[in-house]
mmCIF file of C-alpha atoms in Angstrom:
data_model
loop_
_atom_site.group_PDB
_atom_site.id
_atom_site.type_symbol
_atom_site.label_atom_id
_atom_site.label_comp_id
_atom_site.label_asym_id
_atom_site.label_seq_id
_atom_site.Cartn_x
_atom_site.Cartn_y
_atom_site.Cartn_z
ATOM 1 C CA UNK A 1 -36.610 54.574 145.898
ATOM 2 C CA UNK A 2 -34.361 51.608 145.991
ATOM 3 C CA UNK A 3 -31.065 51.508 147.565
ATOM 4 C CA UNK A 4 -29.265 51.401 144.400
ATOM 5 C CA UNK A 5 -30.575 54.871 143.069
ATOM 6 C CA UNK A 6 -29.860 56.445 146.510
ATOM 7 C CA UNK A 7 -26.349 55.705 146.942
ATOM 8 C CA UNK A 8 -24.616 57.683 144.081
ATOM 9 C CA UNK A 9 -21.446 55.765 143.955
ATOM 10 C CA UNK A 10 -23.424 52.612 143.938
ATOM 11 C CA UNK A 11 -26.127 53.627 140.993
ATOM 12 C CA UNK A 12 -22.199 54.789 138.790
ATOM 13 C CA UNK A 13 -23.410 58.433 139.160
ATOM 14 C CA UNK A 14 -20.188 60.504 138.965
ATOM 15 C CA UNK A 15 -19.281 63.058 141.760
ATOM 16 C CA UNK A 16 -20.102 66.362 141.766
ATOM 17 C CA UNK A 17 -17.561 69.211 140.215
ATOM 18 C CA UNK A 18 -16.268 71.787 142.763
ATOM 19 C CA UNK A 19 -17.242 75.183 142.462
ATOM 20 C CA UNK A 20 -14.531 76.142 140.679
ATOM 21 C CA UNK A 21 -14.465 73.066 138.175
ATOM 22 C CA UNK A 22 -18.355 73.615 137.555
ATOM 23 C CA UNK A 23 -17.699 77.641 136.631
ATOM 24 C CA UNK A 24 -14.542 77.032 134.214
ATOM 25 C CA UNK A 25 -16.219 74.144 132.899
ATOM 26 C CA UNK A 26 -19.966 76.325 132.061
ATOM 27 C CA UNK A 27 -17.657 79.108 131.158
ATOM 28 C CA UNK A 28 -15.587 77.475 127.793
ATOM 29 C CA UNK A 29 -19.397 75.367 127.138
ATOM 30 C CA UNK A 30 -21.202 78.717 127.147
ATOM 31 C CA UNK A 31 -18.107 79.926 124.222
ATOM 32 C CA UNK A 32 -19.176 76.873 122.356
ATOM 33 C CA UNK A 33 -22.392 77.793 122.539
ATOM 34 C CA UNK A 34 -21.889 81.637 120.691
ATOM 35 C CA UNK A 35 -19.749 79.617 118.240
ATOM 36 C CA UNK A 36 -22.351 77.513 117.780
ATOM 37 C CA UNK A 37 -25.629 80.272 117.676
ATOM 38 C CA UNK A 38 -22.359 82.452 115.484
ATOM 39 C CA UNK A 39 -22.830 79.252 113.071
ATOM 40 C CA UNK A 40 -26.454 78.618 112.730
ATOM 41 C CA UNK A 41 -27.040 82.274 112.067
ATOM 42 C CA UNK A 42 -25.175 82.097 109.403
ATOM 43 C CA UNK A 43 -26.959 79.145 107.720
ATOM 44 C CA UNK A 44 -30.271 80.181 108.437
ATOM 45 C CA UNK A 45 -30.755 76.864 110.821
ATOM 46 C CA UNK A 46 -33.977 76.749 113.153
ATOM 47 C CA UNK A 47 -33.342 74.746 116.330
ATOM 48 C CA UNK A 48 -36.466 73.818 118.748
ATOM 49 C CA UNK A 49 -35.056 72.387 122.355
ATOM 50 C CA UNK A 50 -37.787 71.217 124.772
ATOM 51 C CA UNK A 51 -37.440 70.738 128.071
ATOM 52 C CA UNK A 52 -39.433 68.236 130.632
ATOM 53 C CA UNK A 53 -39.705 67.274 133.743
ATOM 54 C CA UNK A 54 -41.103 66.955 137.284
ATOM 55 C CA UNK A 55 -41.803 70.433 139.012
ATOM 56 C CA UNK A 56 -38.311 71.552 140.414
ATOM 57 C CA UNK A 57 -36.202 69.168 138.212
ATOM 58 C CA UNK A 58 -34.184 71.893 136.761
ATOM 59 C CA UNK A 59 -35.521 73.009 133.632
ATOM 60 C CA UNK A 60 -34.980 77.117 133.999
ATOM 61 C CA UNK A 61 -31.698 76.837 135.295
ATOM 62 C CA UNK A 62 -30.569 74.100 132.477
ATOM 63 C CA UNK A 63 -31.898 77.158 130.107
ATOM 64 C CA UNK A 64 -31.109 80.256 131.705
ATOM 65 C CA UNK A 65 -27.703 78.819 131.626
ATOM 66 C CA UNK A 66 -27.881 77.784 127.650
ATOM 67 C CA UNK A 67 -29.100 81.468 127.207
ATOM 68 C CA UNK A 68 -27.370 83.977 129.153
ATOM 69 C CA UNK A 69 -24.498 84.907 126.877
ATOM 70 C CA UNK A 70 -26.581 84.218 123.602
ATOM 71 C CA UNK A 71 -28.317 87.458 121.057
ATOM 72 C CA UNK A 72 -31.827 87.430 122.469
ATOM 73 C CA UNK A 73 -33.055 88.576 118.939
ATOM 74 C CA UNK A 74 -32.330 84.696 117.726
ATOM 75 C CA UNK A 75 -32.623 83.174 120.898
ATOM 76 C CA UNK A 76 -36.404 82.941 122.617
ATOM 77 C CA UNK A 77 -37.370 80.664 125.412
ATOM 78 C CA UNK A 78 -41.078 79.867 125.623
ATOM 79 C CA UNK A 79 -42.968 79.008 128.843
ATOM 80 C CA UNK A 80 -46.870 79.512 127.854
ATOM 81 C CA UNK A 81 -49.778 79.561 130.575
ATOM 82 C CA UNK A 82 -52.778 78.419 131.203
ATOM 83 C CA UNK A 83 -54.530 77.956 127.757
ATOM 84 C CA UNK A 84 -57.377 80.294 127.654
ATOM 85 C CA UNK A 85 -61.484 79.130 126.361
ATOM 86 C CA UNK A 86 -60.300 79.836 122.903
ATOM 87 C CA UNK A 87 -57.064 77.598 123.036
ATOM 88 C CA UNK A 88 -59.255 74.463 124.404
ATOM 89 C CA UNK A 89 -61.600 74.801 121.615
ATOM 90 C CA UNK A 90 -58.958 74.587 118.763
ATOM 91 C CA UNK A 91 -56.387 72.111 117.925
ATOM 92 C CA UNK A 92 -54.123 71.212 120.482
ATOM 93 C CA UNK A 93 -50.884 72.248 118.919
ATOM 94 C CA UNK A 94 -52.324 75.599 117.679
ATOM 95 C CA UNK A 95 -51.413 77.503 120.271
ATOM 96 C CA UNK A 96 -47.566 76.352 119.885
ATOM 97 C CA UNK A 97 -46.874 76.709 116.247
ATOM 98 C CA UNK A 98 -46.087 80.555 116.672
ATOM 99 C CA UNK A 99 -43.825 80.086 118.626
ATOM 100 C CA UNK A 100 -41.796 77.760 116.230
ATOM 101 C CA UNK A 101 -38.328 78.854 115.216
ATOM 102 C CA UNK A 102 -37.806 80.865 112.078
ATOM 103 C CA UNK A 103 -34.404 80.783 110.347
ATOM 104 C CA UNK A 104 -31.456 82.012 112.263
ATOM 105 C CA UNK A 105 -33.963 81.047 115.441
ATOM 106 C CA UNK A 106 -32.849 79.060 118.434
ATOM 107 C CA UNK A 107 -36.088 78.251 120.934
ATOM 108 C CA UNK A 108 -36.190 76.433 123.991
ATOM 109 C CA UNK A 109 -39.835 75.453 125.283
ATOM 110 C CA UNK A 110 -39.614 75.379 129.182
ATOM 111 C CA UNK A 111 -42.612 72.780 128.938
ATOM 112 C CA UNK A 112 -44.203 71.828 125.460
ATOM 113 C CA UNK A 113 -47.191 70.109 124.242
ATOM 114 C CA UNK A 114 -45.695 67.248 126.335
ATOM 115 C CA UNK A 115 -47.988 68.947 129.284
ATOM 116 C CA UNK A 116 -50.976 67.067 127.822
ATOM 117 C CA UNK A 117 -49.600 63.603 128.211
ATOM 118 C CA UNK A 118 -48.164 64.914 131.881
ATOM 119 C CA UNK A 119 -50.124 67.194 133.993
ATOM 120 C CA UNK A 120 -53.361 67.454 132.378
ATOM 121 C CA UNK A 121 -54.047 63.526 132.276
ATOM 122 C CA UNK A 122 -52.853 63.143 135.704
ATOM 123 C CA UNK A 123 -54.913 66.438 136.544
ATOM 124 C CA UNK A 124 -57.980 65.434 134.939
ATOM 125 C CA UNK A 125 -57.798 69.220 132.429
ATOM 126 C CA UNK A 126 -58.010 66.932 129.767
ATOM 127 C CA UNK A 127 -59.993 63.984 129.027
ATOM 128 C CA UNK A 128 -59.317 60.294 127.978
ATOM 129 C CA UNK A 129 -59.798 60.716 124.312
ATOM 130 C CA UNK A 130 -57.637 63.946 124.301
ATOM 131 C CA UNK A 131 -55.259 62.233 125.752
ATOM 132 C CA UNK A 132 -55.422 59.279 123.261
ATOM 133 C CA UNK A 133 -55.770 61.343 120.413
ATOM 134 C CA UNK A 134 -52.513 63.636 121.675
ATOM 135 C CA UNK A 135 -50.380 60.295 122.024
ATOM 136 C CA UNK A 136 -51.246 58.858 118.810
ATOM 137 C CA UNK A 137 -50.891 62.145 116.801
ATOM 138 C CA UNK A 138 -47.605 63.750 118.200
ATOM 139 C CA UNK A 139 -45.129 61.489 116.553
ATOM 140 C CA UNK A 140 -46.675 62.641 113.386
ATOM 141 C CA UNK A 141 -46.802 66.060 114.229
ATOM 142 C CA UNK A 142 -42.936 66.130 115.330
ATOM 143 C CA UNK A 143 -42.275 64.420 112.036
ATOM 144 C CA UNK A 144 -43.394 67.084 110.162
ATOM 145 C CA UNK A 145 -41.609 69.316 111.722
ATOM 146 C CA UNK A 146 -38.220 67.565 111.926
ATOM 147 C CA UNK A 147 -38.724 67.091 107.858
ATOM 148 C CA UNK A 148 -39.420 70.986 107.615
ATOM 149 C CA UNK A 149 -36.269 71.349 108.533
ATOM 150 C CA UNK A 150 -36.650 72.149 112.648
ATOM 151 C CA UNK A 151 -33.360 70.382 114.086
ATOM 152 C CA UNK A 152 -35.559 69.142 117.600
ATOM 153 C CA UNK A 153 -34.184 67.954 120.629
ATOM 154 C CA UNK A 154 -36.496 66.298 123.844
ATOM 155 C CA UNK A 155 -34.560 66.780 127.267
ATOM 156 C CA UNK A 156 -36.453 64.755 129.974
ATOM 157 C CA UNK A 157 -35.179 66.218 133.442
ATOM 158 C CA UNK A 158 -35.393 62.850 135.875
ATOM 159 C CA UNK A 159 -35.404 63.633 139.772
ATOM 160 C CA UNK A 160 -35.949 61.678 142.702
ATOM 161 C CA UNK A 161 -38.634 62.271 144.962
ATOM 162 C CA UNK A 162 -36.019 62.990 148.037
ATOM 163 C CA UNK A 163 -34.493 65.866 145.982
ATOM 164 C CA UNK A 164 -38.228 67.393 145.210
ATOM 165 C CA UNK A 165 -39.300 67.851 148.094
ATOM 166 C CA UNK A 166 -35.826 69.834 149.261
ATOM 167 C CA UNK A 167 -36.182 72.036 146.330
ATOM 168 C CA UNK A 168 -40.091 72.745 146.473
ATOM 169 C CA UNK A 169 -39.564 73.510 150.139
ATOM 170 C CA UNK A 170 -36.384 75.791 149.617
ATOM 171 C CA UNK A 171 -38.383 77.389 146.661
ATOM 172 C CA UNK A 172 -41.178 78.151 148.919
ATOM 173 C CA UNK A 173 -39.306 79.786 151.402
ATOM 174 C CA UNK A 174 -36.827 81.575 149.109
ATOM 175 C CA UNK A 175 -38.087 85.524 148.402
ATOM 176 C CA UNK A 176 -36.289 85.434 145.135
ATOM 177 C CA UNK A 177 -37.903 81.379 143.762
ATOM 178 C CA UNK A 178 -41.690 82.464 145.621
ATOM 179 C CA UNK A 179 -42.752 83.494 142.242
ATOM 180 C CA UNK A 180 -42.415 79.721 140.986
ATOM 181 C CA UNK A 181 -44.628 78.363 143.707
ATOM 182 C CA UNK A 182 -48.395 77.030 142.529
ATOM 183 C CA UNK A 183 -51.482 75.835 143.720
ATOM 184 C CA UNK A 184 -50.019 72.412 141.879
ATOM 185 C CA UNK A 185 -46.852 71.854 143.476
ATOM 186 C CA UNK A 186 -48.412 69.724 146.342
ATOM 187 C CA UNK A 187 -50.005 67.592 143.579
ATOM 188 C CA UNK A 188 -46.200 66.847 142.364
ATOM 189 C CA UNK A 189 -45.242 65.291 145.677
ATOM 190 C CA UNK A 190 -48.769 63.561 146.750
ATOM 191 C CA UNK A 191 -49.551 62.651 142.827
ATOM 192 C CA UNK A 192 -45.320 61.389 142.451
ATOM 193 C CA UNK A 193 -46.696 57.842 141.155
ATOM 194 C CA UNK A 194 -49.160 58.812 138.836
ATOM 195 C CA UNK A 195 -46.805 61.248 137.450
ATOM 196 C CA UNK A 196 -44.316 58.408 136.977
ATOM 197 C CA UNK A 197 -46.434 56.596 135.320
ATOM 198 C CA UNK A 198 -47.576 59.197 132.957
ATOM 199 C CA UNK A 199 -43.845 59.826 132.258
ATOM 200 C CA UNK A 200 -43.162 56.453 131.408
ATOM 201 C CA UNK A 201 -45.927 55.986 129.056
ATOM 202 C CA UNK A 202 -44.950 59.527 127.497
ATOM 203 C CA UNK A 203 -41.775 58.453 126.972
ATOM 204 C CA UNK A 204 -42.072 54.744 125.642
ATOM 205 C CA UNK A 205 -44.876 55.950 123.436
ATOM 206 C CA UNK A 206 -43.186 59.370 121.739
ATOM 207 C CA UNK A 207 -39.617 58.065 121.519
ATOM 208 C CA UNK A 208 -38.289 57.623 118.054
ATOM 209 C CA UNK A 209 -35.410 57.537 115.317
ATOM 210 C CA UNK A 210 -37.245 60.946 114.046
ATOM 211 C CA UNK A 211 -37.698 62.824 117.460
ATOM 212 C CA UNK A 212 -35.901 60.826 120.382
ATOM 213 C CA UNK A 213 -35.985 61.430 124.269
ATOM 214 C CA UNK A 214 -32.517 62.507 125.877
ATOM 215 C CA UNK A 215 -32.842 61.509 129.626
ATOM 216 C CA UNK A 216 -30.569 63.934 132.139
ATOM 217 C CA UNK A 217 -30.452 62.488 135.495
ATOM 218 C CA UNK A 218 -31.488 65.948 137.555
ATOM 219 C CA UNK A 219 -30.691 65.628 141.233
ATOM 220 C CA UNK A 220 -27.151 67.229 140.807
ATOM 221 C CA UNK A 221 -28.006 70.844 139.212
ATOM 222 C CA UNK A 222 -24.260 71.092 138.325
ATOM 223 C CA UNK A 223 -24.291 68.069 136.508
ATOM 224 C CA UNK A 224 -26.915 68.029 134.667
ATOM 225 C CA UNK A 225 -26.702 71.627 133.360
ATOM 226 C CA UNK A 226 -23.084 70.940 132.391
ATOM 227 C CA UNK A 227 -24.028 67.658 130.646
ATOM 228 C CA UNK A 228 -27.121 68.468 128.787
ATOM 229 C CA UNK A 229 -25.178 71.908 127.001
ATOM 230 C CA UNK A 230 -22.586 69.012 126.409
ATOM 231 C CA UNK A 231 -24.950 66.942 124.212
ATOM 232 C CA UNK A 232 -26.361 69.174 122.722
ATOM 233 C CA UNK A 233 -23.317 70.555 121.513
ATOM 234 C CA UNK A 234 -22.239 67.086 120.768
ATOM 235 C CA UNK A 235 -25.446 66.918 118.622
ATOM 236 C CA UNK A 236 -24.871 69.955 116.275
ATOM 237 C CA UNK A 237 -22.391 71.183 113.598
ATOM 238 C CA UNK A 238 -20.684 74.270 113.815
ATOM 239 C CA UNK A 239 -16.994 75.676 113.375
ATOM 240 C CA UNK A 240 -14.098 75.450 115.542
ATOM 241 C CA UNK A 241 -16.285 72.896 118.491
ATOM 242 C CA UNK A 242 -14.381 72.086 120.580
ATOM 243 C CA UNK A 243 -14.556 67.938 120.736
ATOM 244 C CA UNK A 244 -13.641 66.752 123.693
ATOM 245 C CA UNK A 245 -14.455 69.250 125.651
ATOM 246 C CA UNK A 246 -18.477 68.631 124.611
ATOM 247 C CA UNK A 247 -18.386 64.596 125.221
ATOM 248 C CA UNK A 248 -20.899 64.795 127.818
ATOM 249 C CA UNK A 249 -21.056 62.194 130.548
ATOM 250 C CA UNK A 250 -23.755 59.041 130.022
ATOM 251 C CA UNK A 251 -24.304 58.201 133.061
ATOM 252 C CA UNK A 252 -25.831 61.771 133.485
ATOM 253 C CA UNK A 253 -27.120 61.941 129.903
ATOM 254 C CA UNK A 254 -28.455 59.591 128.020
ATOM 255 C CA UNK A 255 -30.674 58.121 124.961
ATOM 256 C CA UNK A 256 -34.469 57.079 126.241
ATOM 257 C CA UNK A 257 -35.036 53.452 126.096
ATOM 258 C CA UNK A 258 -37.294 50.984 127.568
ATOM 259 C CA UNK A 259 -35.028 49.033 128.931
ATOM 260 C CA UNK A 260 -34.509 52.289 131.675
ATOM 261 C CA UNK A 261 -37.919 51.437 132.756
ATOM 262 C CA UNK A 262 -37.702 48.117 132.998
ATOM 263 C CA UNK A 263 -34.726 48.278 135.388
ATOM 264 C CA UNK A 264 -35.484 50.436 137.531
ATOM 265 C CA UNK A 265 -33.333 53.483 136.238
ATOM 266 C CA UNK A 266 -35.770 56.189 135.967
ATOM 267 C CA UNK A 267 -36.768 57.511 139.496
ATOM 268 C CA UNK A 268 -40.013 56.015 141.061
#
């Protein structure tokens, strides 16, 4: 990592809220958020949120904390396993369209489709023309669903490789996080470039006007929970938002664009 990304002050990464700051600040965003599931109930909206990321970047906090005060009969977060003989031998998105939100629906994928062009090509569970075919048929397939009338966001959780190896070591020896261990989480650290890689070509490939990347820079899990719920909110209409209290922060959260490859700004 280069000496810009790890000094905070130095890479304009903003300090982290105190304990009390971070609470009373998650407290009035998780309001907004009833106003705003209050509001799309009432309109019959369907929002689909997806969430990427390195293993450990953050992704079921970010949602458990989008979630916990929300009616779980329009609210449904989907984490699928292993695909089974019968999901390999049908089309690729298949297995995800059930879980697609219905009117009145908010969903959050904890991991998406996006697994094809992350851990199984850098795996080897899927091969070359998969992968091809996956890249050069998801921006149509994301179309289709943004013109159905699915209001999609893509959250991209970006951690540094200092920060995942603390967290897959505390989650190992944590009785309450064990469960989240795998077989795979050694691949994360000893794979980290090939994984980068794969991330950037995800993201430079799938990132559009239609279905855009949102990059939330992940080593601070105050911060970035606070600032994602703060663009999303930003992002959606609904009665009574509060404005300034859902600007989120850019240099946590930001649009995907090549030009945070090219310098540098997306860990490596």
């Amino acid at each position: 990592m280069s000496k810009k990304r790890d000094d905070p002050a130095a890479a304009g990464f903003p300090p982290e809220p105190s304990k009390k700051e971070y609470g009373e600040t998650l407290y009035r965003l998780q309001v907004e958020l009833v106003k705003l599931q209050r509001h799309f109930i009432e309109h019959g909206n369907r929002i689909l949120i997806i969430f990427e990321g390195r293993d450990a970047a953050g992704k079921d906090g970010t949602i458990k904390r989008i979630t916990r005060y929300l009616s779980p009969r329009e609210t449904r977060v989907v984490a699928l396993g292993k695909p089974s003989d019968r999901d390999r031998s049908s089309w690729y998105f298949q297995r995800y369209v059930p879980h697609l939100p219905a009117a009145q629906e908010l969903v959050l994928f904890n991991r998406s489709w996006y697994n094809r062009a992350g851990v199984e090509s850098v795996m080897g569970f899927c091969t070359r023309p998969e992968y091809d075919e996956f890249m050069d048929t998801v921006p149509e397939f994301e179309h289709m669903l943004v013109h159905s009338g699915i209001t999609l966001f893509k959250y991209y959780l970006d951690i540094s490789k200092r920060e995942q190896v603390r967290r897959l070591k505390r989650r190992k020896q944590d009785p309450l996080t064990q469960w989240k261990t795998s077989a795979l989480d050694a691949y994360a650290v000893k794979k980290w470039d090939a994984y980068g890689q794969a991330r950037d070509r995800m993201l430079a490939r799938t990132h559009n006007l239609t279905s855009p990347w949102t990059i939330a820079r992940a080593d601070s899990k105050k911060l970035t929970r606070i600032n994602v719920i703060k663009d999303m909110l930003s992002r959606l209409d609904y009665e009574n938002k509060d404005e300034r209290l859902v600007m989120p922060d850019r240099r946590v959260v930001m649009e995907f664009q090549t030009s945070l490859i090219e310098d540098g700004m997306l860990e490596s």
